[in-house]
Each structure stands twice: as structure tokens, then as C-alpha cells.
Short mmCIF file of C-alpha atoms in Angstrom, two decimals:
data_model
loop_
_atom_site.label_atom_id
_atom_site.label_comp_id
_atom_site.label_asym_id
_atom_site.label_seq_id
_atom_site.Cartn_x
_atom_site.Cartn_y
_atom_site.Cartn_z
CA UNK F 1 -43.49 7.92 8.19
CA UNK F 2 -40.82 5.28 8.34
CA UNK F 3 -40.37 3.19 11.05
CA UNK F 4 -36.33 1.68 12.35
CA UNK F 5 -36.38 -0.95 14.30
CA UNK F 6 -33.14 -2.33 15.67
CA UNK F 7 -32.14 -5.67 16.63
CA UNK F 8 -31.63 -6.77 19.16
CA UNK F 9 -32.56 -4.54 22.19
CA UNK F 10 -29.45 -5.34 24.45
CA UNK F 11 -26.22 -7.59 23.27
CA UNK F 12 -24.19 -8.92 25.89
CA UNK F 13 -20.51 -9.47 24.92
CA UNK F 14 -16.93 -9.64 26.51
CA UNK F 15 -14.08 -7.01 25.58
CA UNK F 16 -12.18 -8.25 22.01
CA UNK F 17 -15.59 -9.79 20.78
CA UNK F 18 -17.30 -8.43 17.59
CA UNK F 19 -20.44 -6.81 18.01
CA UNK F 20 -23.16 -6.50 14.78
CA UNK F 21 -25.97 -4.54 15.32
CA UNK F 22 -29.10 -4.10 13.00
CA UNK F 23 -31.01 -1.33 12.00
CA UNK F 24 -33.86 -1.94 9.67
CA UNK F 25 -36.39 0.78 7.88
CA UNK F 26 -39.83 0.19 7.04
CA UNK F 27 -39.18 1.60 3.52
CA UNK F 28 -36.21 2.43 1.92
CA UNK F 29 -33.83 5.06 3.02
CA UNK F 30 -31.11 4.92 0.37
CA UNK F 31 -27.89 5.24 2.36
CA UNK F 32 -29.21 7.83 4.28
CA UNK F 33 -28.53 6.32 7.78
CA UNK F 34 -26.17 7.55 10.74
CA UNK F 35 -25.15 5.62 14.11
CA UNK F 36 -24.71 7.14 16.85
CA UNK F 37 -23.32 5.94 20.57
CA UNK F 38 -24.62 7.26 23.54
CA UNK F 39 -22.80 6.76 27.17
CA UNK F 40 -24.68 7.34 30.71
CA UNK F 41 -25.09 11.13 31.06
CA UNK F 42 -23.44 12.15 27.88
CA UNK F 43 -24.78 13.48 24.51
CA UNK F 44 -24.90 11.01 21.80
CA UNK F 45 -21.84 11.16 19.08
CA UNK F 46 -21.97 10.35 15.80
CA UNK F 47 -20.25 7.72 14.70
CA UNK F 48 -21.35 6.72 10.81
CA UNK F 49 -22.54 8.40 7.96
CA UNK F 50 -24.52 7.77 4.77
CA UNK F 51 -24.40 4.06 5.92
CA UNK F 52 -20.77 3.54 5.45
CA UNK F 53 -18.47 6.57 6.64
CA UNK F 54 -16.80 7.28 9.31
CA UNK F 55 -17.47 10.52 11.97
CA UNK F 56 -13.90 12.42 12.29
CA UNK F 57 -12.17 10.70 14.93
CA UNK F 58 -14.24 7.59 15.37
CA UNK F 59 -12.04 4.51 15.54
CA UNK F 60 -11.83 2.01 12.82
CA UNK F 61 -12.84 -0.23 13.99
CA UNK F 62 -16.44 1.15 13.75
CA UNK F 63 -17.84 0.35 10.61
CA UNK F 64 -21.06 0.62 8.98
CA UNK F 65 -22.71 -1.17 5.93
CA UNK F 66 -25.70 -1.36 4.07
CA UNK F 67 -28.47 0.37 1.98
CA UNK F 68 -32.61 0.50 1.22
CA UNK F 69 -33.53 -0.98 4.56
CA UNK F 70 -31.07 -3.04 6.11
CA UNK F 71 -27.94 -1.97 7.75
CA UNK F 72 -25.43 -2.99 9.94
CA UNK F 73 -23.37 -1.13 12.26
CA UNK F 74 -20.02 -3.60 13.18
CA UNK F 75 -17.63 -3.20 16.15
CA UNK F 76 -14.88 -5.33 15.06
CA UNK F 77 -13.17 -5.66 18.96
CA UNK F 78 -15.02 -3.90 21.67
CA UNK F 79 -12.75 -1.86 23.70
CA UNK F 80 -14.02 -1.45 27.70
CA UNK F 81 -15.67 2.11 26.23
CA UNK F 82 -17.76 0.75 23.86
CA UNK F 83 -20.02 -0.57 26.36
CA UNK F 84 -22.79 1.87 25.47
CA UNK F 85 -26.20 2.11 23.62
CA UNK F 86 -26.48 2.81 19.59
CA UNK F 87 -29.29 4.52 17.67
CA UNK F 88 -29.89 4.48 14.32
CA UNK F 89 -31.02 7.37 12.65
CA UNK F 90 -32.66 8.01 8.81
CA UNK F 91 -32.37 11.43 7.02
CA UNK F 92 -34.31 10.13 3.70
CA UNK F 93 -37.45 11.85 4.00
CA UNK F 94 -38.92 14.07 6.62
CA UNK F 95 -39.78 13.47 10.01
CA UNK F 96 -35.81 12.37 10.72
CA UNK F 97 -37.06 9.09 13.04
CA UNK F 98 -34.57 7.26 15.33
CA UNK F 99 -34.31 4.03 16.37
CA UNK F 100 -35.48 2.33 19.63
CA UNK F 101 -31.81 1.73 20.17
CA UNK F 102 -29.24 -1.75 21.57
CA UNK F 103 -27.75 -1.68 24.27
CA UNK F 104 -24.27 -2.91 24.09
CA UNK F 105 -23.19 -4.36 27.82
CA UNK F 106 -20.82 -5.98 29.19
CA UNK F 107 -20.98 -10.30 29.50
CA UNK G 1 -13.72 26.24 20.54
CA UNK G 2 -16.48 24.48 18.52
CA UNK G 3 -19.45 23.93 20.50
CA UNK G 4 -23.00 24.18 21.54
CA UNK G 5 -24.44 25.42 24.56
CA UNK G 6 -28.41 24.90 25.76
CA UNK G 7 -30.05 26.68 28.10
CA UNK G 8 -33.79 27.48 29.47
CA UNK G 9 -34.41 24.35 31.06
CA UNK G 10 -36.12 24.18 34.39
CA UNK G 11 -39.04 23.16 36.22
CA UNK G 12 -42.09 24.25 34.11
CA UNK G 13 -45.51 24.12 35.16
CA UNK G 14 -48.32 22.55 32.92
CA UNK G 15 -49.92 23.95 30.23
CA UNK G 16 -47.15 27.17 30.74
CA UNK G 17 -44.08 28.43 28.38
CA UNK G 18 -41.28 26.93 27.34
CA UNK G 19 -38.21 29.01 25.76
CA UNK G 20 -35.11 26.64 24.90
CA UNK G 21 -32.15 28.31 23.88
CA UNK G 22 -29.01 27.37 21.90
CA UNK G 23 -26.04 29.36 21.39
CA UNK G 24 -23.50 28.01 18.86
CA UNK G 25 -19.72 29.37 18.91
CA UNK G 26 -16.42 28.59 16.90
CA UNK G 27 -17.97 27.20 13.26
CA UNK G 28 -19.92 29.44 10.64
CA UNK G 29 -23.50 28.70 12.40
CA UNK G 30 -25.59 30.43 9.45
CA UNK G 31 -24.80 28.06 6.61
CA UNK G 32 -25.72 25.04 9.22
CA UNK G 33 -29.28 23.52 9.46
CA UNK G 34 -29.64 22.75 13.30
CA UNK G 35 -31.66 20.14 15.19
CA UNK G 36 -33.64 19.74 18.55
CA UNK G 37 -33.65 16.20 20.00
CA UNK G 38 -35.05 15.14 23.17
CA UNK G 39 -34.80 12.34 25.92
CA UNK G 40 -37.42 11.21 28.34
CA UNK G 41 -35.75 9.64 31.42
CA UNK G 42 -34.59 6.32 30.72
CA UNK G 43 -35.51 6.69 27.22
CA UNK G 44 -34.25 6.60 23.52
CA UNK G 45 -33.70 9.40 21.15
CA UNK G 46 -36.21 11.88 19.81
CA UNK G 47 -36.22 13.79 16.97
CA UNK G 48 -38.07 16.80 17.50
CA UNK G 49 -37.41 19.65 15.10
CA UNK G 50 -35.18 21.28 12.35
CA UNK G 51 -34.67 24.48 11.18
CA UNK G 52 -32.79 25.32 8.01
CA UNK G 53 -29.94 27.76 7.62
CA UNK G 54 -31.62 30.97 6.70
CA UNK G 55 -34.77 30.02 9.04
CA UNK G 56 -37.21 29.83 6.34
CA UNK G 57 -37.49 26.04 6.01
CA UNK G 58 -38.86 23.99 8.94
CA UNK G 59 -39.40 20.69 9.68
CA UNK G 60 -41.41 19.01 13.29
CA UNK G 61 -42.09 16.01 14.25
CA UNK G 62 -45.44 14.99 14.30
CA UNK G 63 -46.15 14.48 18.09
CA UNK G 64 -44.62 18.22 18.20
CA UNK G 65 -46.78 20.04 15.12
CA UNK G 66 -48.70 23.03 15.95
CA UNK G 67 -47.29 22.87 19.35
CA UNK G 68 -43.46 23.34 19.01
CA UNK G 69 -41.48 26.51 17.36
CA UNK G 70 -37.84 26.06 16.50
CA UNK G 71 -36.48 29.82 14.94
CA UNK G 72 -33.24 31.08 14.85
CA UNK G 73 -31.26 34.15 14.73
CA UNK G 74 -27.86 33.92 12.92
CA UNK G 75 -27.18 37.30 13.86
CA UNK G 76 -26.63 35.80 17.44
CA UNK G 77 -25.63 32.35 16.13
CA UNK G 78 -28.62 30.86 18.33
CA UNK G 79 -31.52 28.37 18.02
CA UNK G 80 -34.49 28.16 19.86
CA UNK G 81 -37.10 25.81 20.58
CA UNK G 82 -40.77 27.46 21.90
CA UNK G 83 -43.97 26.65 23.16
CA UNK G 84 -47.13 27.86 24.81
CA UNK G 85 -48.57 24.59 26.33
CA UNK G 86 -45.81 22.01 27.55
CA UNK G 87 -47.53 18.71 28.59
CA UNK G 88 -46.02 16.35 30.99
CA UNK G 89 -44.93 13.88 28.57
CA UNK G 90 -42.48 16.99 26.72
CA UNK G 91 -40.71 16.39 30.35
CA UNK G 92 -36.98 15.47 28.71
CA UNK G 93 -33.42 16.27 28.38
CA UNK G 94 -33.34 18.51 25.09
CA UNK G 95 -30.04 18.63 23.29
CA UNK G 96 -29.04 20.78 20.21
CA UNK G 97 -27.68 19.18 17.19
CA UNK G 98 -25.69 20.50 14.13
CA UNK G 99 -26.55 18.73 10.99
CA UNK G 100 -24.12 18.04 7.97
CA UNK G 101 -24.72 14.28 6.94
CA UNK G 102 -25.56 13.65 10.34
CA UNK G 103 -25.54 15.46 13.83
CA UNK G 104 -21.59 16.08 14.10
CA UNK G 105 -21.96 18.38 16.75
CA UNK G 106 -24.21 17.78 20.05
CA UNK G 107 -24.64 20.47 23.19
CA UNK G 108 -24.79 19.33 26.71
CA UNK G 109 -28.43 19.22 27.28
CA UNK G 110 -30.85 21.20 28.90
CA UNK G 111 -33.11 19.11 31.69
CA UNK G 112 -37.00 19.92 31.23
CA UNK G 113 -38.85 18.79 34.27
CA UNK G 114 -42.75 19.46 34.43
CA UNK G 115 -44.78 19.75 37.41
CA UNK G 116 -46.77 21.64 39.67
#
């Protein structure tokens, strides 16, 4: 089974800073990855695709990179709602795994 | 109105039944694998099961193999997630999931709670 960890566990930044979050795969995944956000009491939303694309309607200034088993999802300015925790999540080989997740909060 | 709605939730006692139920409305539902993911309280994501869009093909997680059946019926445009013995630690939020290249569509939730 393959393993994502994600670093780190909780990033503590100001509105109009940059956040980078890692996911990483114990083996590869191709670009098989998606990121998704997840507020308090909502359902998570997708956000990126096959490593790079964006959801319809997500922002852009979501992006995602990456391939095999390191990616990297970017929030180029954090608005006041992307305070929220991201998972990772592989679709390269069965079972599906998530992420332990990072918290995004605010400084 | 695309959507997803879950129901069955509920306090369940130990070792009893569990029927989760997921109706889908406004997209073409048959030609859509579908997902069940679950959340402990104050926990991450957890992929649980997925079913494939004629129901033959079938995929579990391992903590939920042997234990766990997700079927559907495309004739109602509904997914469902079953089992026999639910354990204290199956005590989650469950939430349907479309899948396309990744779970573009999420339901509300349905709360689990096991006790009794």
C-alpha cells in the first residue's frame, strides 16, 4: 500500500503570504494526486487534479506541481478563507490512501 | 441541482447493522464510479470504499474488507454502504464522493455514532 505523508502538520501564516505544502508518496504515483481543502463542518472540495489542474471554480491562485512522489500544493496569497486544512490524496493503485493532512492557520 | 445526499446515520449499537444511503440527483449517476469516505471526530480523511459504474467492480480499504459492502442501484441513482458488525472505531462522519479525476462532487455527511 502506499503511504502520503505531508509536511508539515500545521503552517502558520498571515493573509497575502504564500503557503507551500508537501505531499510525499512512499512509491510513485505518476501524477495521480488530488488536493483537497476542508473547512470546520464542511465536506472537503477538491481543489487539484492529476498533480497540476485545477477543480472548476477553484481560484488561481491554487496551484499544484509535481510527479512520482513529491508534490507541492502552492497558495500564492492566502485570502482570510483559505485558513483551512489540505489532504492529499493518490488514485495510482488501489486502496485510494489520503494524507494525514496541514493545517493551514492563521499567524 | 447537482448534488449528493447521505442518509442512515444514527446512533448504532455494537456489533449491530449499518445501512448508509446515498442518493445522487442532477448528473448522469450510472456512468460515475462513486466513493465512501469517512471522518472520526477530530480526524483526517478516510478512504473507505468504491464502487464502479455498473456495480460489478469494487474496491475496500483494507481496515474495511470482509466487513464493509458498498452496492448501488442506478435505477434509483443511489449508493450504499452496509454492514453486519459496526465496531466502535467505524464511529465517523461518512460522506459520499463522485469520482472523475478526483472527488468533484461531495454530500453533506451522515454522523455515525456507536454506543450502547
Amino acid at each position: 500500500e502506499i503511504v502520503l505523508t505531508q509536511s508539515p502538520a500545521t503552517l502558520s501564516l498571515s493573509p497575502g503570504e504564500r503557503a507551500t505544502l508537501s505531499c510525499r508518496a512512499s512509491q510513485s504515483v505518476s501524477n495521480f494526486l488530488a488536493w483537497y481543502q476542508q473547512k470546520p463542518g464542511q465536506a472537503p472540495r477538491l481543489l487539484i487534479y492529476d498533480a497540476s489542474n485545477r477543480a472548476t471554480g477553484i481560484p488561481a491562485r491554487f496551484s499544484g506541481s509535481g510527479s512520482g512522489t513529491d508534490f507541492t500544493l502552492t497558495i500564492s496569497s492566502l485570502e482570510p478563507e483559505d485558513f483551512a486544512v489540505y489532504y492529499c490524496q493518490h488514485r495510482s493503485t488501489w486502496p485510494h490512501s489520503f494524507g494525514p493532512g496541514t493545517k493551514v492557520d492563521i499567524k | 441541482e447537482v448534488q449528493l445526499v447521505e442518509s442512515g446515520g444514527g446512533l448504532v449499537q455494537p456489533g449491530g447493522p449499518l445501512r448508509l444511503s446515498c442518493v445522487a440527483s442532477g448528473f448522469t449517476f450510472r456512468t460515475y464510479w462513486m466513493s465512501w469516505v469517512r471522518q472520526a471526530p477530530g480526524k483526517g480523511l478516510e478512504w473507505v470504499a468504491n464502487v464502479g459504474p455498473d456495480g460489478s467492480e469494487k474496491r475496500y480499504a483494507t481496515p474495511m474488507e470482509g466487513r464493509f459492502t458498498i452496492s448501488r442501484d442506478n435505477a434509483r441513482n443511489s449508493v450504499f454502504l452496509n454492514t453486519n458488525n459496526v465496531r466502535a472505531e467505524d464511529a465517523a462522519m461518512y460522506y459520499c464522493a463522485r469520482d472523475r479525476d478526483g472527488k468533484d462532487l461531495w454530500g453533506q455527511g451522515t454522523l455515525v455514532t456507536v454506543s450502547s
